[in-house]
XYZ file of C-alpha atoms in Angstrom:
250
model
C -73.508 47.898 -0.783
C -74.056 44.219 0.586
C -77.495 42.679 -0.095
C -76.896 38.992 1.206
C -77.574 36.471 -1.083
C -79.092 33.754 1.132
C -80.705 34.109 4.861
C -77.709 32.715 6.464
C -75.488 35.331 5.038
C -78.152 37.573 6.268
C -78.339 36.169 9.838
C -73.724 36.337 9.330
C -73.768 39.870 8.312
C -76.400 40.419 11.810
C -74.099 39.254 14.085
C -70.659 40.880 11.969
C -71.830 43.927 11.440
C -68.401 45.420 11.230
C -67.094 43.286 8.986
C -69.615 43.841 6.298
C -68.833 47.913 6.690
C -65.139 46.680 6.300
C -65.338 44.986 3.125
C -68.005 47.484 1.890
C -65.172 50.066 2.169
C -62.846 48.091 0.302
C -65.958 47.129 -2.451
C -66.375 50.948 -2.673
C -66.214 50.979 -6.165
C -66.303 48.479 -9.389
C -64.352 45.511 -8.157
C -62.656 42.670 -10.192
C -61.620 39.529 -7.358
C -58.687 37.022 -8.465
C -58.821 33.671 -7.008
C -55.803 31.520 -7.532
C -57.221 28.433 -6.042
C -54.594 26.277 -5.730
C -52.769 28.746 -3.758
C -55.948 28.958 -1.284
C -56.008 25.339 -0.937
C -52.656 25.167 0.923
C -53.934 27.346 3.622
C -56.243 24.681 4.784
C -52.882 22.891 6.326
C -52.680 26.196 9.078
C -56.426 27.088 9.322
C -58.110 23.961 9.662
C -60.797 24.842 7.894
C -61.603 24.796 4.234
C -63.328 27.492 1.607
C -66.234 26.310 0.511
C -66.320 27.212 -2.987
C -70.170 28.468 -3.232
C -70.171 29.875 -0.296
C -67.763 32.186 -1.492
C -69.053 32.548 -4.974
C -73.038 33.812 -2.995
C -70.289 35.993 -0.006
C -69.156 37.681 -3.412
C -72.570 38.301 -5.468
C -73.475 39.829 -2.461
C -71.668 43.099 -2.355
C -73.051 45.010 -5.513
C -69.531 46.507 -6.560
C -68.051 43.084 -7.360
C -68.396 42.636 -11.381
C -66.813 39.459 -12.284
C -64.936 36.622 -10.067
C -61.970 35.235 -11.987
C -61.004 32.032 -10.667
C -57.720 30.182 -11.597
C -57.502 25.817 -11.185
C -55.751 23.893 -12.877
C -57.952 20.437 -14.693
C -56.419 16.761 -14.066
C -57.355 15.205 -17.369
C -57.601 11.795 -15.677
C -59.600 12.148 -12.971
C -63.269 12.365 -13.232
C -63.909 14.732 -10.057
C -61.344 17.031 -11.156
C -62.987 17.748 -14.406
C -66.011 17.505 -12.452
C -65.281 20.421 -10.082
C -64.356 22.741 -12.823
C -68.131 21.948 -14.839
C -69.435 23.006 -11.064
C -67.571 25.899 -10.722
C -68.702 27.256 -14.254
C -72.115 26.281 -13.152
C -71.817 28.764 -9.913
C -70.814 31.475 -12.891
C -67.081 31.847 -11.863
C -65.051 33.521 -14.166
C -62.768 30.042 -14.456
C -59.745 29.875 -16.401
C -58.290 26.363 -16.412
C -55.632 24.167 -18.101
C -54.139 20.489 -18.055
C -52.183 19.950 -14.975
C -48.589 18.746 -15.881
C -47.791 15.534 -14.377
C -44.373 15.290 -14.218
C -41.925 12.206 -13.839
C -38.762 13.018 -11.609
C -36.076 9.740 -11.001
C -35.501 8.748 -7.616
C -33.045 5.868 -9.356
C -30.363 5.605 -7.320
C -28.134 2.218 -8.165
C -26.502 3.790 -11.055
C -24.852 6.663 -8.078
C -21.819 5.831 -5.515
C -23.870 6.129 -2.589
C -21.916 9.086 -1.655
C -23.325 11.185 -4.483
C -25.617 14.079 -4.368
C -26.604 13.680 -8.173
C -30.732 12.510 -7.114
C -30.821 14.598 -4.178
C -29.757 17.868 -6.403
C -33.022 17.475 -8.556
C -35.092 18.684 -4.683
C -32.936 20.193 -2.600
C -31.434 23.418 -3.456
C -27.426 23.702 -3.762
C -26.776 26.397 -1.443
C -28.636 23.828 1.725
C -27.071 20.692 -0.225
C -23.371 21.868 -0.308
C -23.669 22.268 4.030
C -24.642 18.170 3.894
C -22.149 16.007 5.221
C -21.412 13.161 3.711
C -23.018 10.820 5.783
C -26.122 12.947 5.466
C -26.081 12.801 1.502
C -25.272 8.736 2.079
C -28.051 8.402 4.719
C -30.378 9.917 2.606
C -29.598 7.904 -0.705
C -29.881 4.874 1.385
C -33.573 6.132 1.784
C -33.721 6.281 -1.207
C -32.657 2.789 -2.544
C -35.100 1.402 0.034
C -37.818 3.079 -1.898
C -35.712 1.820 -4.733
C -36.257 -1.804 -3.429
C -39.637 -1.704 -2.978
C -40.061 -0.922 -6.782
C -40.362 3.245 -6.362
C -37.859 4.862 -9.076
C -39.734 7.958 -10.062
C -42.067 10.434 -8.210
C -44.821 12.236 -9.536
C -45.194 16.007 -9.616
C -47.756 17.834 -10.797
C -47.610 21.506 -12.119
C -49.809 24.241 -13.073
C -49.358 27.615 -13.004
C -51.396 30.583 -13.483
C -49.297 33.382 -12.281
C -48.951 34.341 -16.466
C -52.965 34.316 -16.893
C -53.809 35.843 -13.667
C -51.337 38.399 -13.803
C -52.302 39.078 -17.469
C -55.793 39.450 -16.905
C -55.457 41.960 -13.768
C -53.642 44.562 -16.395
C -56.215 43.427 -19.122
C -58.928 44.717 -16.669
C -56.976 47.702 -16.272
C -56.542 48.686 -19.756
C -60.170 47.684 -20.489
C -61.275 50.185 -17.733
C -64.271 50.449 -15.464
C -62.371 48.573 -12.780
C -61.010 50.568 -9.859
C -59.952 47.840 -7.011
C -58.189 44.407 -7.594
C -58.831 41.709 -5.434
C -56.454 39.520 -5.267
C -56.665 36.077 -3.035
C -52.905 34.615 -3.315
C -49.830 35.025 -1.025
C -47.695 34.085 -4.530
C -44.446 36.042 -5.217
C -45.317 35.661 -8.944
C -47.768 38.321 -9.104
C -45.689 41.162 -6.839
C -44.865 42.386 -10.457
C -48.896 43.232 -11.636
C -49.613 44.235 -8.274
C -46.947 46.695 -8.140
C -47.839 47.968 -11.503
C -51.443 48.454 -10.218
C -50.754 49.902 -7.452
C -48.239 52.820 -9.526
C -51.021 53.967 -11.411
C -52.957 54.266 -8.414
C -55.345 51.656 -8.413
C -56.191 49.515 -5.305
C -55.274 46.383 -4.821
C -55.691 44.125 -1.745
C -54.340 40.755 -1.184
C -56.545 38.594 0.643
C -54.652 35.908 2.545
C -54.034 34.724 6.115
C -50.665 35.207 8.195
C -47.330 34.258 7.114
C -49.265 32.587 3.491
C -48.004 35.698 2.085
C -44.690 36.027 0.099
C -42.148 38.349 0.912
C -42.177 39.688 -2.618
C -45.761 40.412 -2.570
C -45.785 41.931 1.040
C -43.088 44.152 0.091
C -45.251 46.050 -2.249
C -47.003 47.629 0.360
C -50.661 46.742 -0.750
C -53.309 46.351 1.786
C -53.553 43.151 3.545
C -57.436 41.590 4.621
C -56.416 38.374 6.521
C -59.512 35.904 5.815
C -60.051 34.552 9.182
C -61.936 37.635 9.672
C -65.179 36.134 7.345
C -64.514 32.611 7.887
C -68.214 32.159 9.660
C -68.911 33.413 5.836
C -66.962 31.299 3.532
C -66.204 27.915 5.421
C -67.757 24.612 4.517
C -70.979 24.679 6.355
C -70.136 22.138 8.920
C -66.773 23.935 9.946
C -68.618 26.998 11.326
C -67.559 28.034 14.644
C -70.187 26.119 17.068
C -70.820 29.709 19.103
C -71.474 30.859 15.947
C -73.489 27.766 14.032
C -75.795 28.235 17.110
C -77.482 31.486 15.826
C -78.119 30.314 12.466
């Protein structure tokens, strides 16, 4: 059952009626929803919009079967509005299971190398695509390289954080806890195909909310139902991305 939360959800729900009755059929019974945030951030690049965290969290307490929204994000110990964002989304009574982000240090050094040498560029590209290089493609791109190299760059950062172990967990933990009947999960990762398939064998729903082609082939190929989220983006968007036709009759 949807009760919306705040007028403008009301006013949403108005003019998508269908939509609502959608989800309400997928809500039909106690719900558990699995947001692995980082994951959702990427598909800003191809929608050009952006999920606005509380606008989700109020989209969510508004259908009555939901019981608890788990939400995944890593924390950047350094950075003041990272640690900030997790405090909020506590505050909005997420579920939030977080962890220190991993900054990692990977050499770009390339003056100890002939120039001909694909030592460097095996630590990003993978071998299979690297052994069809020429060799003037492996030297062009360690010239690239030693330019970087030259202007004082010998290491790149990247940071990691994974939560396909804790999500994943936690989806069989609500199984084995009971009283949850459909799992929600909002990822297009092939890390969880493995829980979802599990789920699904003991007959338990499960639907991966995503958009188009943000969805791995390992997790499509377990045959669990799809909800692409362009369908409620008037509902979860940052306020000033609503769709103008739309923002109109608000």
């Amino acid at each position: 059952m949807f009760k919306a939360k705040t007028e403008r959800l009301k006013k949403l729900a108005q003019i998508y009626p269908d939509r609502i009755k959608e989800l309400e059929k997928i809500f039909d019974k106690p719900t558990n929803i699995y947001l692995d945030w980082a994951n959702m951030l990427h598909w800003s690049e191809k929608l050009s919009w952006h999920i606005d965290p509380k606008r989700l969290k109020q989209f969510c307490d508004s259908f009555s079967a939901i019981s608890v929204v788990r939400l995944y994000q890593g924390t950047l110990e350094t950075n003041p509005d990272s640690i900030h964002f997790i405090n909020d989304l506590t505050k909005m009574n997420y579920a939030v299971t977080t962890k220190a982000v991993k900054i990692m240090r990977l050499p770009i050094d390339v003056s100890g190398i002939p120039n001909n040498s694909p030592a460097i560029l095996a630590n990003f590209i993978k071998k299979p695509l690297l052994r069809r290089f020429t060799l003037e493609t492996i030297e062009f791109l360690n010239d690239k390289l030693k330019d970087l190299n030259l202007s004082g760059i010998t290491y790149i950062e990247h940071r990691k954080c994974n939560f396909d172990v804790e999500l994943g967990r936690d989806m069989l933990h609500d199984y084995d806890a009971g009283g949850t009947d459909n799992f929600i999960l909002w990822s297009g990762d092939s890390d969880f195909a493995d829980p979802v398939s599990q789920l699904l064998k003991d007959k338990k729903k499960v639907v991966i909310f995503a958009t188009a082609r943000r969805i791995s082939i390992e997790l499509g190929a377990t045959k669990a139902q799809i909800f692409d989220i362009q369908k409620i983006r008037n509902f979860i968007c940052n306020a000033k991305e609503i769709q103008p036709d739309i923002s109109k009759q608000l």
